[in-house]
Structures are given as structure tokens and as C-alpha cells.
mmCIF file of N, CA and C in Angstrom:
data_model
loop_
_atom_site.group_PDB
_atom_site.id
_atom_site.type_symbol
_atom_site.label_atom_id
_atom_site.label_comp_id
_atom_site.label_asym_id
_atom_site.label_seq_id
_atom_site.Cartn_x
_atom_site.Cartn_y
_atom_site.Cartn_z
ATOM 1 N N UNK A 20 43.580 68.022 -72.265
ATOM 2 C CA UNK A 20 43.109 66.806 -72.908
ATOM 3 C C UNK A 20 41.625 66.626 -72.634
ATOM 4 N N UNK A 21 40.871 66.747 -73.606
ATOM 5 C CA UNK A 21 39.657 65.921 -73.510
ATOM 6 C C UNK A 21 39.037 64.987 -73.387
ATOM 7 N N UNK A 22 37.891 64.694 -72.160
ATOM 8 C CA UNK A 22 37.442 63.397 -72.124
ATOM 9 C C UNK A 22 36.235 63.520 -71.785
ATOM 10 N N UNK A 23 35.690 62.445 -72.362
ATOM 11 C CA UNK A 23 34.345 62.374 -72.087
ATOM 12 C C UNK A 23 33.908 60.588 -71.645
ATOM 13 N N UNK A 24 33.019 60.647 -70.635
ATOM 14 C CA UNK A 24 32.999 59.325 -70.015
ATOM 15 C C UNK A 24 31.395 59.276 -69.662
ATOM 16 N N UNK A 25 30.822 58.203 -70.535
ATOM 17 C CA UNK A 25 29.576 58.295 -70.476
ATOM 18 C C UNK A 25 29.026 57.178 -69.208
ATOM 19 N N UNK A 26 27.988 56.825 -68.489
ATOM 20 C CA UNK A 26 27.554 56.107 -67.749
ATOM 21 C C UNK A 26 26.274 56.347 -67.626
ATOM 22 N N UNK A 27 25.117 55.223 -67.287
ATOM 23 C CA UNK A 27 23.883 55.331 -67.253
ATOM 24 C C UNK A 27 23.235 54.142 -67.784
ATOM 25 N N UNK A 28 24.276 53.261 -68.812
ATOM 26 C CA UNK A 28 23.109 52.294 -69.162
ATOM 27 C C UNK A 28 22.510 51.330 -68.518
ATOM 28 N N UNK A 29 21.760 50.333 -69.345
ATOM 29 C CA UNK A 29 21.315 49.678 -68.718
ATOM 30 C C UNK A 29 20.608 48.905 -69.451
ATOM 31 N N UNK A 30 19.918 47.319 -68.900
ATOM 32 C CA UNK A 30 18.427 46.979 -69.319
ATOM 33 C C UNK A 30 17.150 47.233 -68.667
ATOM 34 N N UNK A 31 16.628 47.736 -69.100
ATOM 35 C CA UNK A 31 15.036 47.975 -69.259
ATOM 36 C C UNK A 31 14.386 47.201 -70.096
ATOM 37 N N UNK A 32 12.631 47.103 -69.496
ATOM 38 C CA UNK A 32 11.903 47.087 -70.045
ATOM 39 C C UNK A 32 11.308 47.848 -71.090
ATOM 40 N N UNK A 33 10.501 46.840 -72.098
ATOM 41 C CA UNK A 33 9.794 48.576 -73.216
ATOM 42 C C UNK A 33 9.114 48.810 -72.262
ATOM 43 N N UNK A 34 9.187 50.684 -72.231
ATOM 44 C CA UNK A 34 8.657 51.318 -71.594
ATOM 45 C C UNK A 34 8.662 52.195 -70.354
ATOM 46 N N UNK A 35 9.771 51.269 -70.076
ATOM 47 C CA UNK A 35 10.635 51.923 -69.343
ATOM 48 C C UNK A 35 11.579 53.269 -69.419
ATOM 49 N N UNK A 36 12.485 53.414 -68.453
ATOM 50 C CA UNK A 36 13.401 54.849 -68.441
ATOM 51 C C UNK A 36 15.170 54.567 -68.323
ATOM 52 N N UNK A 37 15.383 55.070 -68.697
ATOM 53 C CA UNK A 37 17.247 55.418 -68.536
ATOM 54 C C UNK A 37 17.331 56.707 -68.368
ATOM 55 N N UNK A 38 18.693 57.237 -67.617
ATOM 56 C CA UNK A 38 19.173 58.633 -67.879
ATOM 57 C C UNK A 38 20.448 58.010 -68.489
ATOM 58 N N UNK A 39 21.332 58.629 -69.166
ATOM 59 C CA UNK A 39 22.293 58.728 -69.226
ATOM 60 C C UNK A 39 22.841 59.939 -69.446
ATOM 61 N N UNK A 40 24.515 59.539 -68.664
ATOM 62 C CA UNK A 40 25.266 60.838 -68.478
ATOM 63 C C UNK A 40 26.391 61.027 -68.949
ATOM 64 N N UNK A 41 26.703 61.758 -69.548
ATOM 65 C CA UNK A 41 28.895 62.121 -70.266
ATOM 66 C C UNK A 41 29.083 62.558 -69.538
ATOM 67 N N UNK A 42 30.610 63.082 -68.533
ATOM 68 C CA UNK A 42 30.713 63.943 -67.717
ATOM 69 C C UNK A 42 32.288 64.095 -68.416
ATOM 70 N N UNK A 43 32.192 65.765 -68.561
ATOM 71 C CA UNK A 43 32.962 66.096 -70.244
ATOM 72 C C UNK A 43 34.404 66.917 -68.971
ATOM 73 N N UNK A 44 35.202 66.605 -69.893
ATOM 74 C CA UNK A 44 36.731 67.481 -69.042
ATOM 75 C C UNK A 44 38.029 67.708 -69.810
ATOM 76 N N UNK A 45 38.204 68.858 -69.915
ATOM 77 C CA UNK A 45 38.824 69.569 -70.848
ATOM 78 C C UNK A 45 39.134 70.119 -71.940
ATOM 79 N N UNK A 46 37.525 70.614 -72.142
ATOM 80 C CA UNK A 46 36.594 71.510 -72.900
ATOM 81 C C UNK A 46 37.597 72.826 -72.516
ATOM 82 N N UNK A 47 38.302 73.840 -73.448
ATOM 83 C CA UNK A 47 38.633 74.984 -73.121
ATOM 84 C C UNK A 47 38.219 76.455 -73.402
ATOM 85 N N UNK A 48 37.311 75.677 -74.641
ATOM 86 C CA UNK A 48 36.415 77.133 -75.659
ATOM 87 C C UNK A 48 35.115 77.046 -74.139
ATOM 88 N N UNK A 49 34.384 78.583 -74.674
ATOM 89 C CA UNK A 49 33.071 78.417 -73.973
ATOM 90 C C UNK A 49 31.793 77.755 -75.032
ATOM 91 N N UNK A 50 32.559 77.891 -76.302
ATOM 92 C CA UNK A 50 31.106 77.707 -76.997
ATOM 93 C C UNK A 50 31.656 75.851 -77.375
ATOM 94 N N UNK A 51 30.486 75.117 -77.592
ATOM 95 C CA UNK A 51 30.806 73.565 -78.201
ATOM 96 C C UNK A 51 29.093 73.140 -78.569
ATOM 97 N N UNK A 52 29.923 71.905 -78.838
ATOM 98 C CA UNK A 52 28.187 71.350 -79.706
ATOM 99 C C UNK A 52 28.470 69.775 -79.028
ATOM 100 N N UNK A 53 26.887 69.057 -78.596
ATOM 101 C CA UNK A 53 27.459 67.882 -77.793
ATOM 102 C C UNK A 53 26.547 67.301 -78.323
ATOM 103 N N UNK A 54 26.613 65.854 -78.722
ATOM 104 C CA UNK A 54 25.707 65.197 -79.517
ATOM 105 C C UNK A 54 25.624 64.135 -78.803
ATOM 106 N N UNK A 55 24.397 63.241 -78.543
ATOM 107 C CA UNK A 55 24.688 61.948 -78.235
ATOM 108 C C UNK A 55 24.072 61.485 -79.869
ATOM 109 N N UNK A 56 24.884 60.123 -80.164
ATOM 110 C CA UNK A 56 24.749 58.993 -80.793
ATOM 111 C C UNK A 56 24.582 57.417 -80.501
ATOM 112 N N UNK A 57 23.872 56.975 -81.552
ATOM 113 C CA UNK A 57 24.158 55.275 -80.746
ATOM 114 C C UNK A 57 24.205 54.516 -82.552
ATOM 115 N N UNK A 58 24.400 53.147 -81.829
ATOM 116 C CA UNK A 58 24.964 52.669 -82.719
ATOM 117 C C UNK A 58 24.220 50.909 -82.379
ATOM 118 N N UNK A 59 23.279 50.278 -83.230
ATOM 119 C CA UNK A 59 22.996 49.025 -82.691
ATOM 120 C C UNK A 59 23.677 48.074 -83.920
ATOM 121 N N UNK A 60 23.588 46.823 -83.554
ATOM 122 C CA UNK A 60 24.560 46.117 -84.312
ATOM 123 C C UNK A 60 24.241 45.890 -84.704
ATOM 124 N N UNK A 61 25.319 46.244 -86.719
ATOM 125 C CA UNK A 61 25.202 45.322 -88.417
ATOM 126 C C UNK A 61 23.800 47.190 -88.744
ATOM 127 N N UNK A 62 24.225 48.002 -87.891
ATOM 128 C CA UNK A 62 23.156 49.006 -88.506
ATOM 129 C C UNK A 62 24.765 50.171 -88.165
ATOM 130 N N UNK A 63 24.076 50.992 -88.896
ATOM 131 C CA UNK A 63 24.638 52.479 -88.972
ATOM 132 C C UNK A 63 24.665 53.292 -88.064
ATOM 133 N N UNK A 64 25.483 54.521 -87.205
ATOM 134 C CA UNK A 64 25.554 55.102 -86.479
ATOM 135 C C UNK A 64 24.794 56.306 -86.708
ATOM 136 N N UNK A 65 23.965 56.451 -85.932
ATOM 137 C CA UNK A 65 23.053 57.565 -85.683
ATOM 138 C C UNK A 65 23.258 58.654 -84.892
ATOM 139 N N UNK A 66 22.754 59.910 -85.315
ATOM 140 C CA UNK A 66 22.918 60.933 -83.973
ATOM 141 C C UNK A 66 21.038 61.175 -83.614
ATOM 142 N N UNK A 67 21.347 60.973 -82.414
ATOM 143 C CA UNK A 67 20.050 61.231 -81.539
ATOM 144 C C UNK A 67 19.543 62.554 -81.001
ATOM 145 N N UNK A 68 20.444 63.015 -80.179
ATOM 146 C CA UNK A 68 20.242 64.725 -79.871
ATOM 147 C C UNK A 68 21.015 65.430 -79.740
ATOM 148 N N UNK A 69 20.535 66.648 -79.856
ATOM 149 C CA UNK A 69 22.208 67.216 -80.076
ATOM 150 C C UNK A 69 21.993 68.839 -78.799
ATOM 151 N N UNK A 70 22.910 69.234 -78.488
ATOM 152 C CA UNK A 70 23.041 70.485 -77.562
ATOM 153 C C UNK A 70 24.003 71.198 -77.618
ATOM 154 N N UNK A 71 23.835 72.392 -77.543
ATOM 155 C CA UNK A 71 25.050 73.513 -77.842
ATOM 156 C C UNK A 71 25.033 74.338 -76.597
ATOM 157 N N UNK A 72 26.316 75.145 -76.938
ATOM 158 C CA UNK A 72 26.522 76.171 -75.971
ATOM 159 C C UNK A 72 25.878 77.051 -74.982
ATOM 160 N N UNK A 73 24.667 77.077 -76.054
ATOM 161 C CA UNK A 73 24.270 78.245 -75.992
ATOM 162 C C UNK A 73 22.590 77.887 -75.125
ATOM 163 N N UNK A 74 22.346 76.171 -75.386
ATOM 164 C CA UNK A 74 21.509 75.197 -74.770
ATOM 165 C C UNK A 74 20.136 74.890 -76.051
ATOM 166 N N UNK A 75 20.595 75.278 -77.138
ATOM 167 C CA UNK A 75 19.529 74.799 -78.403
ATOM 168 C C UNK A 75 19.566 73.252 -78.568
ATOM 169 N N UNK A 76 18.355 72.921 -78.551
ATOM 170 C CA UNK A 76 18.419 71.422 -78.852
ATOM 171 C C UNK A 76 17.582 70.782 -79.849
ATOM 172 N N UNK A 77 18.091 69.281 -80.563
ATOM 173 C CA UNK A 77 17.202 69.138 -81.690
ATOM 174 C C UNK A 77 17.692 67.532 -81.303
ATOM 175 N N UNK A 78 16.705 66.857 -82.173
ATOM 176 C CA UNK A 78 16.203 65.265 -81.376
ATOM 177 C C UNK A 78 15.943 64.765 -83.145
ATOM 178 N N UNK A 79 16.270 63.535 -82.741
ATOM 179 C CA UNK A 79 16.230 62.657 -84.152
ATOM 180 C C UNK A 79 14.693 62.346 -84.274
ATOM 181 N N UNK A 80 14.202 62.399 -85.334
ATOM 182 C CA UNK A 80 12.411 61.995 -85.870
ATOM 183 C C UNK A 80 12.167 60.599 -84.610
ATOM 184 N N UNK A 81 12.865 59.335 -84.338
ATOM 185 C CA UNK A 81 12.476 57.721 -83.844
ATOM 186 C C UNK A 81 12.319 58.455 -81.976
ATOM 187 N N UNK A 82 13.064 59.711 -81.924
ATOM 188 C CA UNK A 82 13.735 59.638 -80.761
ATOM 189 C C UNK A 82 12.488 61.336 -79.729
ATOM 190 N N UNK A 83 11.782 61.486 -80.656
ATOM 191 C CA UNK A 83 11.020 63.076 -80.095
ATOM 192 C C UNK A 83 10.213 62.405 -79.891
ATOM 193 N N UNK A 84 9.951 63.678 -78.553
ATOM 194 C CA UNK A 84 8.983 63.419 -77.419
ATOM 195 C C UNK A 84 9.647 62.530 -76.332
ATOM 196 N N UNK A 85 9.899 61.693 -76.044
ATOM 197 C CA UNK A 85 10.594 60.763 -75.462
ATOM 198 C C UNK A 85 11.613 60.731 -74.750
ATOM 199 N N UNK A 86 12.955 61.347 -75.848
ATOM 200 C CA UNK A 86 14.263 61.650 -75.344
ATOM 201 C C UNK A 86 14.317 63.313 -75.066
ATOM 202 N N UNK A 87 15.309 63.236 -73.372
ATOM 203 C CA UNK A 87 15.230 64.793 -73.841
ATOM 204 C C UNK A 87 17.185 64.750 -73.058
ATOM 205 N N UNK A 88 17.318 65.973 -73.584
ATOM 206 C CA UNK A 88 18.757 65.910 -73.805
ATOM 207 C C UNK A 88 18.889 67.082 -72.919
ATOM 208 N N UNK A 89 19.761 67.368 -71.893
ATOM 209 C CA UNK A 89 19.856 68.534 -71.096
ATOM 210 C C UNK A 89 21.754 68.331 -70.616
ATOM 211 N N UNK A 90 22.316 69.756 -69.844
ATOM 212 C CA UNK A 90 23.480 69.840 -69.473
ATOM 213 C C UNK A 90 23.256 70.792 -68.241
ATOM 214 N N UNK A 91 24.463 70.223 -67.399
ATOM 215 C CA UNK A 91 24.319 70.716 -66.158
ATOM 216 C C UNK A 91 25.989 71.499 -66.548
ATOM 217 N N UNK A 92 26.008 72.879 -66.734
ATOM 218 C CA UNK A 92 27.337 73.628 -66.766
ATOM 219 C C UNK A 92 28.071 73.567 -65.599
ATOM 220 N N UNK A 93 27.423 73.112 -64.195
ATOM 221 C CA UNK A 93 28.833 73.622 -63.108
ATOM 222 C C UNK A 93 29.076 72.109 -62.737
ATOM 223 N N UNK A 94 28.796 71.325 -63.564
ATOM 224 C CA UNK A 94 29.091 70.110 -63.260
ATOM 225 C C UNK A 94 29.928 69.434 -64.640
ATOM 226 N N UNK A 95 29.406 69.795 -65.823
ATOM 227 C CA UNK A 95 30.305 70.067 -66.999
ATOM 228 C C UNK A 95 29.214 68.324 -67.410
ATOM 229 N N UNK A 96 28.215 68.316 -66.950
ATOM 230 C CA UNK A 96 28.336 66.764 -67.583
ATOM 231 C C UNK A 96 26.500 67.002 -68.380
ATOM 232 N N UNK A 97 26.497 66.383 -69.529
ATOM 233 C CA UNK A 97 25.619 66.063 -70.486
ATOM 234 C C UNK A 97 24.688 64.652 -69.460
ATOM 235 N N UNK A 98 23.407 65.485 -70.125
ATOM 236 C CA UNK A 98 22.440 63.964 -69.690
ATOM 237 C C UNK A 98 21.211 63.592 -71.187
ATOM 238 N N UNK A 99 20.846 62.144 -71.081
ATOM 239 C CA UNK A 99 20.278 62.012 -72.164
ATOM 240 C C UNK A 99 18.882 61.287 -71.313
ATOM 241 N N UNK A 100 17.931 62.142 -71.168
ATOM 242 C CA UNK A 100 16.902 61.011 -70.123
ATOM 243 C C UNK A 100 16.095 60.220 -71.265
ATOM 244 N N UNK A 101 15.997 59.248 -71.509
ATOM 245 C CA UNK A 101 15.142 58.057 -72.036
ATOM 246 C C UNK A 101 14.011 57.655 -71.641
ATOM 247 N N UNK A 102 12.884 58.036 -71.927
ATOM 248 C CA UNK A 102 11.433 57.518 -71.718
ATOM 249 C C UNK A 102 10.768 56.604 -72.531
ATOM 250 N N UNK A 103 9.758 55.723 -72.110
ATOM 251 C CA UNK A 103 9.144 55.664 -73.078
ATOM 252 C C UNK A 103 9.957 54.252 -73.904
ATOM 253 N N UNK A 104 10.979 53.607 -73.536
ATOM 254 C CA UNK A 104 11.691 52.934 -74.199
ATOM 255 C C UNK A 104 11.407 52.041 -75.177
ATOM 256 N N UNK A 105 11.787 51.477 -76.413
ATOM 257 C CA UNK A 105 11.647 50.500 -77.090
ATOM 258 C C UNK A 105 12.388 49.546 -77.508
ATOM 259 N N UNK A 106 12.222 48.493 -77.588
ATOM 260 C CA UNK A 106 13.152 47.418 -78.281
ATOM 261 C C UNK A 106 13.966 47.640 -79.279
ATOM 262 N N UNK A 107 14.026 49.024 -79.877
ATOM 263 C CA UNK A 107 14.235 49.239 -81.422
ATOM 264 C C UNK A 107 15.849 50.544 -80.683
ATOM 265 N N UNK A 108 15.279 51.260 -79.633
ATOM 266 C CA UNK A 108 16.111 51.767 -78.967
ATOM 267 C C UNK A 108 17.470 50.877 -78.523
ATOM 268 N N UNK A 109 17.384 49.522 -78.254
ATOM 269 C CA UNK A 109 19.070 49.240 -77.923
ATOM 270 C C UNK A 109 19.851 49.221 -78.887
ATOM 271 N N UNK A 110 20.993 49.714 -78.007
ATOM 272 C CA UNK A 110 22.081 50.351 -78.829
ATOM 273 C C UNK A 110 23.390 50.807 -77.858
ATOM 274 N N UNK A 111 24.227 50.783 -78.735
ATOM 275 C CA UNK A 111 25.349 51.546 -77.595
ATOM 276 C C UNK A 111 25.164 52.402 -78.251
ATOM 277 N N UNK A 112 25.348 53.493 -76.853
ATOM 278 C CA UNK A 112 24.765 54.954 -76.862
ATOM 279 C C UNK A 112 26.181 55.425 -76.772
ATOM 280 N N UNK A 113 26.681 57.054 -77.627
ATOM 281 C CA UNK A 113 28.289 57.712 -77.156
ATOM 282 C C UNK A 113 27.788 59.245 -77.078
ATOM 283 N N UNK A 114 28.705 59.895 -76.765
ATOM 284 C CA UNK A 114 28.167 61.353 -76.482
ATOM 285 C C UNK A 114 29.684 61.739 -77.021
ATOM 286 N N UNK A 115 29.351 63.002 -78.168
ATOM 287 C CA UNK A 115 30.205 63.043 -78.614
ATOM 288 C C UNK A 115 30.344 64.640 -79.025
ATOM 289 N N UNK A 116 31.400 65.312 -78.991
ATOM 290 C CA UNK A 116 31.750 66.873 -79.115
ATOM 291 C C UNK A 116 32.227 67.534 -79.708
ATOM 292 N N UNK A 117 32.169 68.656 -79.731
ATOM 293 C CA UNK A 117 33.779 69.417 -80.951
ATOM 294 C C UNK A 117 33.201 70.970 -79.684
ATOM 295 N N UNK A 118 34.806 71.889 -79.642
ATOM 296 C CA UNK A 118 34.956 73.148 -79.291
ATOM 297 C C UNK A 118 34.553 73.836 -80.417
ATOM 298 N N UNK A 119 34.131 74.957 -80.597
ATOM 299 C CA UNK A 119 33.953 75.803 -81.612
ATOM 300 C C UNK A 119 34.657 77.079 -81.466
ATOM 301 N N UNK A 120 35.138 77.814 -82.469
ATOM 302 C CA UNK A 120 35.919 78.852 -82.585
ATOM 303 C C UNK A 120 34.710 79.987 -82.617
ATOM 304 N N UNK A 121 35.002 81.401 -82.779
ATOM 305 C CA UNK A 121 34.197 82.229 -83.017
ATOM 306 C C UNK A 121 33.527 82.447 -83.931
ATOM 307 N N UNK A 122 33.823 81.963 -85.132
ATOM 308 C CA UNK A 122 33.317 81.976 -86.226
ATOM 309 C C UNK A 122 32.389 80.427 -86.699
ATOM 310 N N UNK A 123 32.703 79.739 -86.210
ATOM 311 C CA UNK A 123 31.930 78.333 -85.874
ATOM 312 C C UNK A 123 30.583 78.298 -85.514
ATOM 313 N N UNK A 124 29.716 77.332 -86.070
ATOM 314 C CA UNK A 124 28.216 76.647 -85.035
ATOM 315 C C UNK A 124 28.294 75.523 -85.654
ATOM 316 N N UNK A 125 27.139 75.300 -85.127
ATOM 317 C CA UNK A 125 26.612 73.915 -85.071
ATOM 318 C C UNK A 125 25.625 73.268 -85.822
ATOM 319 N N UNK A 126 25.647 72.577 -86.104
ATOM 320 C CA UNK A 126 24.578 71.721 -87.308
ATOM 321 C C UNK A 126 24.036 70.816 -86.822
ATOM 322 N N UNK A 127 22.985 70.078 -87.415
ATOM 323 C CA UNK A 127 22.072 69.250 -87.226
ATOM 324 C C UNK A 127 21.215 68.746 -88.283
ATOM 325 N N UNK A 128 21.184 67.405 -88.781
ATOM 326 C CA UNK A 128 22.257 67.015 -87.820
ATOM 327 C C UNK A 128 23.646 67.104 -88.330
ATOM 328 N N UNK A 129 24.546 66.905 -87.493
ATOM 329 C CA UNK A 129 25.779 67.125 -87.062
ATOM 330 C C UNK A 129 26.370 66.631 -88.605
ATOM 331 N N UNK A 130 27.241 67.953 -89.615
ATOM 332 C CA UNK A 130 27.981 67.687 -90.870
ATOM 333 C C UNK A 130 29.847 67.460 -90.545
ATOM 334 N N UNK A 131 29.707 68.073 -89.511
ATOM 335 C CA UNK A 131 30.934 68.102 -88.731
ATOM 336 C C UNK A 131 32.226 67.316 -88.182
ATOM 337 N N UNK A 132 33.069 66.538 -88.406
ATOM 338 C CA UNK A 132 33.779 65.568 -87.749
ATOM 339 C C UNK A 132 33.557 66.243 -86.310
ATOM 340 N N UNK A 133 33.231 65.461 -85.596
ATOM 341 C CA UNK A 133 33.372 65.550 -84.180
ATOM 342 C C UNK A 133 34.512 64.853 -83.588
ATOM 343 N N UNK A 134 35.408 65.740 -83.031
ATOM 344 C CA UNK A 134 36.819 64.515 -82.483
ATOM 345 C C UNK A 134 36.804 64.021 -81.150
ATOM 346 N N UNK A 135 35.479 64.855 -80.554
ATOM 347 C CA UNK A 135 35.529 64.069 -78.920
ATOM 348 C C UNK A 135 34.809 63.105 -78.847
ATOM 349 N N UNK A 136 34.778 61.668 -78.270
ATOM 350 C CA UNK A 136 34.422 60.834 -78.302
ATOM 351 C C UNK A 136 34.497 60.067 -77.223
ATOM 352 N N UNK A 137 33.117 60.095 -76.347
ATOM 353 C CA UNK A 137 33.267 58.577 -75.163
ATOM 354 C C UNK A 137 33.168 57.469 -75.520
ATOM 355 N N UNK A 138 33.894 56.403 -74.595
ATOM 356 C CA UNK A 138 33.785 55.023 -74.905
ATOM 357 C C UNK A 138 32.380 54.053 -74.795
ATOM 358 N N UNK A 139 31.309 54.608 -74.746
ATOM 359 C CA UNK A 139 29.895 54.085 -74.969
ATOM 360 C C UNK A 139 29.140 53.410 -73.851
ATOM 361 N N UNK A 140 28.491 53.665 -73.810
ATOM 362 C CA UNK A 140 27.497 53.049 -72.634
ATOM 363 C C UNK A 140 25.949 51.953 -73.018
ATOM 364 N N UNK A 141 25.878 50.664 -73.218
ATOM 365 C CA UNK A 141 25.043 49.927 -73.490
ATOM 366 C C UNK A 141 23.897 49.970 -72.932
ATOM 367 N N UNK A 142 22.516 50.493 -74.097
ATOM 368 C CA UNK A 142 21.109 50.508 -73.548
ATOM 369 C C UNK A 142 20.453 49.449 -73.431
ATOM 370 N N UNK A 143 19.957 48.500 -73.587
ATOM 371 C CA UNK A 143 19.033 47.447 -73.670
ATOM 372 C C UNK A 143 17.656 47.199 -73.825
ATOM 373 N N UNK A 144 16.614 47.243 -74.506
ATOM 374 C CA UNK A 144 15.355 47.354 -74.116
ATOM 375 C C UNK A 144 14.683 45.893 -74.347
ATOM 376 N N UNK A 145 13.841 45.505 -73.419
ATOM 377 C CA UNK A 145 13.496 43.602 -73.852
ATOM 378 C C UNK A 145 12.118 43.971 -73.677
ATOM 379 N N UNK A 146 11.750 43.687 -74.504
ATOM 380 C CA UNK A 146 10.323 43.632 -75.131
ATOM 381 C C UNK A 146 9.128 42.986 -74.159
#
């Protein structure tokens, strides 16, 4: 069974920093694609950055330079570090996955249903 359990948020100041972290379990392929998304309210769900298997990464246009998206493999857990913060940034943030088969990759952004899904972690930024 898969899970993913994100933690890290917070309020900040603009300008400030967050990390946030998924810490992913029961992933069974070696290859996957891990996206964080957020979502602020009466707006649309976005994907922010995305990371693969293989450690390729790609960052939404609002979100480069700033955000950087990294994974620690012997720990199995995704991090999203936040710099630089803005008011425009809060949002609940999710980190979200799919296994890939051999014949599978990854897109960007993400065309894919993704079925793994954490329960979200709230950013805040106050101006």
C-alpha cells in the first residue's frame, strides 16, 4: 500500500523559506515520477515541480529559481525547499506519484492521472 505523508508547512513571511517533505512508502517499481502540487482557494490545482527516478527535474514558470525540488532515496522521502516566498505562493501544497512500468515516463507537466496522493500540508505567506 502506498503512502505518502507530507509535512513542512507553515507561515512565513514574504521572503522567507519553507522546506517541505513527503516521506513516500510502498513504492515497489524502481522507476516513478513525484510531483509536488498546490492548490490555493476558489483557484485551480497546479503542479509545481516535478522529479523522477532517474532525478530529472522541471519547475513551474511562478515557481523557478526559488523552488528547488530534491529526494533523498535511502530515506524514500521527497523535499520541496521554498525560497524567496510570496503572498501569491499560499496554498496547500500535496506531493503526488505514479510507479512506472518499463515502457512508461514521465511528463511535464504531468498528462498522467497520478493515483498517489498525500493529504496536504498548508503554506502561508503574509505579506
Amino acid at each position: 500500500q502506498v503512502q505518502l505523508v507530507e509535512s513542512g508547512g507553515g507561515s512565513v513571511q514574504s521572503g522567507g523559506s519553507l522546506r517541505l517533505s513527503c516521506a513516500a512508502s510502498g513504492f515497489t517499481y524502481s522507476r516513478y515520477c513525484m510531483d509536488w502540487f498546490r492548490q490555493a482557494p476558489e483557484k485551480e490545482r497546479e503542479a509545481v515541480a516535478h522529479i523522477d527516478s532517474d532525478g530529472s527535474t522541471y519547475y513551474a514558470d511562478p515557481v523557478k529559481g526559488r523552488f528547488t525540488i530534491s529526494q533523498d532515496y535511502a530515506k524514500k522521502t521527497l523535499y520541496l525547499q521554498m525560497d524567496s516566498l510570496k503572498p501569491e505562493d499560499t496554498a496547500m501544497y500535496y506531493c503526488a506519484g505514479r510507479m512506472l512500468s518499463r515502457s512508461e515516463s514521465c511528463s511535464w507537466p504531468p498528462r498522467d492521472k497520478l493515483p498517489y496522493w498525500g493529504q496536504g500540508t498548508q503554506v502561508t505567506v503574509s505579506s
